[in-house]
Short mmCIF file of C-alpha atoms and ligand atoms in Angstrom, two decimals:
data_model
loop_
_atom_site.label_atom_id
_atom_site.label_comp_id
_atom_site.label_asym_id
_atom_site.label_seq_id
_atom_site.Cartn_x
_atom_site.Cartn_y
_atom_site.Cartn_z
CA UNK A 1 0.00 0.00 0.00
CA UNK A 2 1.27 3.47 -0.56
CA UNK A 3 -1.09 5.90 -0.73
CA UNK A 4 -3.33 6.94 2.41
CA UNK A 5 -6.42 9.70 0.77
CA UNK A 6 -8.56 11.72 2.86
CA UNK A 7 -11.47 13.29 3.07
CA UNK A 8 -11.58 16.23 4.96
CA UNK A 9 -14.43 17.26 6.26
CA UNK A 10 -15.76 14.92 8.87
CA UNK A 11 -12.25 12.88 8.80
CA UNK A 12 -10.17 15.42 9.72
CA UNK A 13 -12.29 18.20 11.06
CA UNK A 14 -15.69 18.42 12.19
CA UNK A 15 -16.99 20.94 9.37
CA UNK A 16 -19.61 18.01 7.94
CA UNK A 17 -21.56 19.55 11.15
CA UNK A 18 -20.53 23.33 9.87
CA UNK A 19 -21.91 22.63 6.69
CA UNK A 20 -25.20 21.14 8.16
CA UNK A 21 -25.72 23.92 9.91
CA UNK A 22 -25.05 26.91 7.24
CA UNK A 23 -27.76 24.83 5.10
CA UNK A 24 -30.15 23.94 7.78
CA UNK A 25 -30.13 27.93 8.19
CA UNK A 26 -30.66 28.56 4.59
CA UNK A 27 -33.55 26.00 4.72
CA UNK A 28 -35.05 27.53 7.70
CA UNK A 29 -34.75 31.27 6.99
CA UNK A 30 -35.21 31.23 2.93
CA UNK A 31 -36.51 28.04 1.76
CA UNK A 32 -39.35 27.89 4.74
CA UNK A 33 -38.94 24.09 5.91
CA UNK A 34 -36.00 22.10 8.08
CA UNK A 35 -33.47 19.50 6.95
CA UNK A 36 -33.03 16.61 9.53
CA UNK A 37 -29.75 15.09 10.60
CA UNK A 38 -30.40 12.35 8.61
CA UNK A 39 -31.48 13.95 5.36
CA UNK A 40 -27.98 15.55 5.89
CA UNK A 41 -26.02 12.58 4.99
CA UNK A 42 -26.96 12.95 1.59
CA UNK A 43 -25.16 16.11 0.73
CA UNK A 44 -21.67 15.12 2.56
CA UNK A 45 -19.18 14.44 0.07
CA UNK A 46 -21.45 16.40 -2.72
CA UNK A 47 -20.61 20.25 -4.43
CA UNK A 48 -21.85 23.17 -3.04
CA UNK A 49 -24.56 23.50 -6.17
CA UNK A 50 -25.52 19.88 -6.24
CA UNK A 51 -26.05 20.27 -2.36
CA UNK A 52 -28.71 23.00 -3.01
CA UNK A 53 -30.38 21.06 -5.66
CA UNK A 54 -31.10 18.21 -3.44
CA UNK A 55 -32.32 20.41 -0.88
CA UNK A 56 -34.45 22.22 -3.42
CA UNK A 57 -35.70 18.77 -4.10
CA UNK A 58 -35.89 17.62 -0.56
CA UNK A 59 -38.38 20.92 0.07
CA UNK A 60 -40.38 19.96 -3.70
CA UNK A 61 -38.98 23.96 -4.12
CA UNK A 62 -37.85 25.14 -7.59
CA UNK A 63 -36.00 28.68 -8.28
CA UNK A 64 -34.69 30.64 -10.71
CA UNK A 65 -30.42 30.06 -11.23
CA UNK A 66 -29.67 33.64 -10.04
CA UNK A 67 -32.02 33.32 -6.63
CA UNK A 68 -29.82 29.50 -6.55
CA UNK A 69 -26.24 31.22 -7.17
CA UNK A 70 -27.18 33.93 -4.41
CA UNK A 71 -28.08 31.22 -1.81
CA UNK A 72 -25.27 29.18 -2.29
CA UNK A 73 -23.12 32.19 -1.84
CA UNK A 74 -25.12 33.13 0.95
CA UNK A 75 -24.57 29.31 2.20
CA UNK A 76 -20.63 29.64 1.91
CA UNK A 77 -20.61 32.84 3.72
CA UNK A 78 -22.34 31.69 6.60
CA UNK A 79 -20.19 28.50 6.26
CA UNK A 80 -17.18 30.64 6.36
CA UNK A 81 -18.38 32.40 9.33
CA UNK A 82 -18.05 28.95 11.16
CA UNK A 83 -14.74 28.01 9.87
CA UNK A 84 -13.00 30.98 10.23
CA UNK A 85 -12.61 30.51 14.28
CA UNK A 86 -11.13 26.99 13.81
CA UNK A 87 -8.14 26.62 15.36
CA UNK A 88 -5.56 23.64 15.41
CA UNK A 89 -7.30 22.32 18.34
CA UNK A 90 -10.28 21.44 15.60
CA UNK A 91 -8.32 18.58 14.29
CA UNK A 92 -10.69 15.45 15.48
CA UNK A 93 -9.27 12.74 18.15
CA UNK A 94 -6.65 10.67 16.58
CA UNK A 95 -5.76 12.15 13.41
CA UNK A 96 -2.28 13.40 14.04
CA UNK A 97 -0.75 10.60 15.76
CA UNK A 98 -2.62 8.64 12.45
CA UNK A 99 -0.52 10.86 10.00
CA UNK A 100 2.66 10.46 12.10
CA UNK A 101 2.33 6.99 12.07
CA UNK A 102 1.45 7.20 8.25
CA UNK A 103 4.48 9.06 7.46
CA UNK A 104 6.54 6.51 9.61
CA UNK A 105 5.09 3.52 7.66
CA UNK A 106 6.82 5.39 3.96
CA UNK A 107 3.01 5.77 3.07
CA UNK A 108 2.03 8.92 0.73
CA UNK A 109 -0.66 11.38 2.46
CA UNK A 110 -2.78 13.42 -0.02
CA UNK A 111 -6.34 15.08 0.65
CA UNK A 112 -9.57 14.50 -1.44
CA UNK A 113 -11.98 16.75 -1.04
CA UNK A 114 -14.71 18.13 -3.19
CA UNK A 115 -14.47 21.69 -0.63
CA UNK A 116 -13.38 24.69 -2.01
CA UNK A 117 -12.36 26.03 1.13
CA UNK A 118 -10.33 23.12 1.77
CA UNK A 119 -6.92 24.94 1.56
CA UNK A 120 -7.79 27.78 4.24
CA UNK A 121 -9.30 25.37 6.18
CA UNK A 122 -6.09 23.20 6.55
CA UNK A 123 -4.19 26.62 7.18
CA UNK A 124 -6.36 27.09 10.12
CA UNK A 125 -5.26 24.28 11.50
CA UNK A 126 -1.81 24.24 10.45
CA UNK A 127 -1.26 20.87 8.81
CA UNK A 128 -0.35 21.57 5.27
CA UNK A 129 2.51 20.43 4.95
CA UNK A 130 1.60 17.00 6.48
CA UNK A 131 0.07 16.48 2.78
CA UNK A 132 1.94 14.99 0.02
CA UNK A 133 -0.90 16.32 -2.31
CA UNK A 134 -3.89 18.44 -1.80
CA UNK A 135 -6.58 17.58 -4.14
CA UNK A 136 -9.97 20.31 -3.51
CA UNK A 137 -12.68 21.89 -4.92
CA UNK A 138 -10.84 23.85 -6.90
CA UNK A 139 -9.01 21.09 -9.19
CA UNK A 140 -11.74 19.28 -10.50
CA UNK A 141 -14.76 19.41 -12.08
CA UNK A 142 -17.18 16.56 -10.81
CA UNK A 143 -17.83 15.96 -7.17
CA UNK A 144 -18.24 12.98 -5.24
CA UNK A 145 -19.49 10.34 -5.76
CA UNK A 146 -17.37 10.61 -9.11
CA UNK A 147 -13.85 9.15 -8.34
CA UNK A 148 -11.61 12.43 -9.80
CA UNK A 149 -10.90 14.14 -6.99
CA UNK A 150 -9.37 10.57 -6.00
CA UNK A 151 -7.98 9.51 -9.28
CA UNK A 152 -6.16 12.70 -9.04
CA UNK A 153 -4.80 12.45 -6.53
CA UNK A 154 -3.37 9.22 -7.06
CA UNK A 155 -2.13 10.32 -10.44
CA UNK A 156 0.07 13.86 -8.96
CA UNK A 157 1.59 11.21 -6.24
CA UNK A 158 1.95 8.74 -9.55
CA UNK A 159 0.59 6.05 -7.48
CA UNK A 160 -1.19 3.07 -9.37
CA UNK A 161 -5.40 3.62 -7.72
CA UNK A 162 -5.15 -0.20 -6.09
CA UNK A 163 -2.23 1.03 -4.03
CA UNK A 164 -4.34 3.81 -2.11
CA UNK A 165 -6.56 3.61 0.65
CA UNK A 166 -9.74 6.19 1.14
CA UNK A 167 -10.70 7.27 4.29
CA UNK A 168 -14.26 8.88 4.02
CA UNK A 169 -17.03 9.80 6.52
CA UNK A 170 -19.80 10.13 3.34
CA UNK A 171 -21.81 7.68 1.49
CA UNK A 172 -20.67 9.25 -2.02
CA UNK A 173 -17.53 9.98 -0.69
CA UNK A 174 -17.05 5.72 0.03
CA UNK A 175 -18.57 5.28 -3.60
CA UNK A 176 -15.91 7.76 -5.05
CA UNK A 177 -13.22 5.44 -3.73
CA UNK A 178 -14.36 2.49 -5.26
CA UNK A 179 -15.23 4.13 -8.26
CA UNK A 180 -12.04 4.89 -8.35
CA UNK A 181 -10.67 1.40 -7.53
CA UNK A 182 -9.00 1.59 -4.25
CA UNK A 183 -9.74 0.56 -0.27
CA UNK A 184 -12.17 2.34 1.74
CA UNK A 185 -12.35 3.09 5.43
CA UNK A 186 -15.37 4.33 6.71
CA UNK A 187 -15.15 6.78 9.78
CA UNK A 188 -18.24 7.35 11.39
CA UNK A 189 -21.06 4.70 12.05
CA UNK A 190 -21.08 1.53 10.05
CA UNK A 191 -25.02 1.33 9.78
CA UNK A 192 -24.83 5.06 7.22
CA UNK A 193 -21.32 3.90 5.40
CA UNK A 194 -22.44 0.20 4.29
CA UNK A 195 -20.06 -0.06 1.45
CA UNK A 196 -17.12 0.62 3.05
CA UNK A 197 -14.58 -2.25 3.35
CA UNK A 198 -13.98 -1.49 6.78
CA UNK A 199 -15.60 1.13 9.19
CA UNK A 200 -14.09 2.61 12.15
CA UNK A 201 -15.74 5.50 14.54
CA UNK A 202 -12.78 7.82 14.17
CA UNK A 203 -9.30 7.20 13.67
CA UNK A 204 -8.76 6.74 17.80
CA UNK A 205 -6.17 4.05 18.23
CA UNK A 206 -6.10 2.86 14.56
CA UNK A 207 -2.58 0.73 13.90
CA UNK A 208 -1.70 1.14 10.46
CA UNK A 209 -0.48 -2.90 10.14
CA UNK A 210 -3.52 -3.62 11.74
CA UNK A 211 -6.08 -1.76 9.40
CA UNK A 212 -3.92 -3.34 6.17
CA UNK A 213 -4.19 -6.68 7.44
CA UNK A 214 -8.11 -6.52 7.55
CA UNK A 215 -8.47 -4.56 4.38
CA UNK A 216 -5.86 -7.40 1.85
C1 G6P B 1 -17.27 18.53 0.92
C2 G6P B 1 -18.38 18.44 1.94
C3 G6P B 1 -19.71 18.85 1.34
C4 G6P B 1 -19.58 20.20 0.65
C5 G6P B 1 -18.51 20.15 -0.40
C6 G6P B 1 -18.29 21.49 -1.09
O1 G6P B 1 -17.41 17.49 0.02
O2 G6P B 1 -18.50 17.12 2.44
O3 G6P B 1 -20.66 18.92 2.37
O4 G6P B 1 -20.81 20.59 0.06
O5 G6P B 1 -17.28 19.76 0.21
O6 G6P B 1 -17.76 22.38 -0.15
P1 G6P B 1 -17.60 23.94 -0.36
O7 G6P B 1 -16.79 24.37 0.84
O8 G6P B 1 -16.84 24.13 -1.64
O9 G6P B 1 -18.95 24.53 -0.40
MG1 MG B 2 -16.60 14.29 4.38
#
């Protein structure tokens, strides 16, 4: 194995629940209904536009494209009001020791995310240069569940797709990966991410020879 990909939000941050919120506000104060918890799993891993369609469609509501470009800005500036106070201490339970112990192992680290404010995020909290490759928002053109932002990433670190590992916390985000031909770890409850090869709650206590063991 040589290549460790991950999602970021949810995986290494807790911005899935940022990103719930700045639409469950949009719902509530422009659309005029609510979006459950549960309904919410459906737009992790998915674009900012595709998001609001399947809202829109949640709510049966239809609008014009300008009154949809306007909310989705709206959306990401709320969104960026949430972000903006993260600090390192934002990085979730177990995820640094997990890239040390990545790095240690002579594995590759690059990110896969479908966020355009990926990059500032991992600013924030200061672990840029713990990534190989950053593969976000900005560098591709189809979200999750399409495999690009993965097969990209794989590609910049020139590393075949069956020799990298996913580590998602979305339904289309564990599709992507094997879309895309590689491993997938789940992080977050096994009941939502059926599909994954192997789900753990968070990356707590996770031994690298350990996880590849159970996953080949
Ligand atoms: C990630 C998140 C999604 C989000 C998407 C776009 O995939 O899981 O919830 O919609 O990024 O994020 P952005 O920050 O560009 O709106
Ligand atoms: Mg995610």
């Amino acid at each position: 194995m040589k290549a460790f990909l991950f999602d970021l939000d949810g995986v290494i941050v807790d911005t899935a629940h940022f990103h719930y919120q700045a639409w469950r506000r949009l719902a509530n104060e422009k659309l005029g209904f609510d979006i459950s918890e549960e309904f919410n799993e459906n737009l992790k891993g998915v674009s900012r536009t595709e998001s609001l369609e399947r809202i829109l469609a949640h709510g049966n509501t239809t609008l014009d494209e300008g009154t949809k470009a306007a909310y989705a800005t709206l959306k990401n500036e709320w969104y960026v009001e949430l972000i903006n106070k993260m600090t390192p201490d934002d990085i979730l339970p177990g995820v640094k020791v997990f890239l040390e112990k990545t790095r240690q192992s002579g594995i590759k680290i690059g990110l896969g995310s479908v966020s355009k404010n990926a990059k500032p995020i991992l600013e924030k909290i200061g672990i840029v240069e713990d990534f190989d490759v950053i593969i976000d928002g900005t560098k591709i053109s189809k979200g999750k569940p399409d495999p690009e932002v993965f097969l990209k990433g794989a590609q910049e670190l020139n590393i075949a797709p069956h020799e990298c590992v996913v580590f998602e916390d979305a339904v289309a985000g564990i599709e992507a990966g094997k879309r895309a031909g590689m491993k997938t770890v789940g992080i977050g409850q096994a009941e939502v991410l059926k599909e994954a090869d192997i789900v753990f709650p968070n990356l707590v206590n996770v031994e690298i020879f350990e996880l590849l063991q159970a996953l080949f």
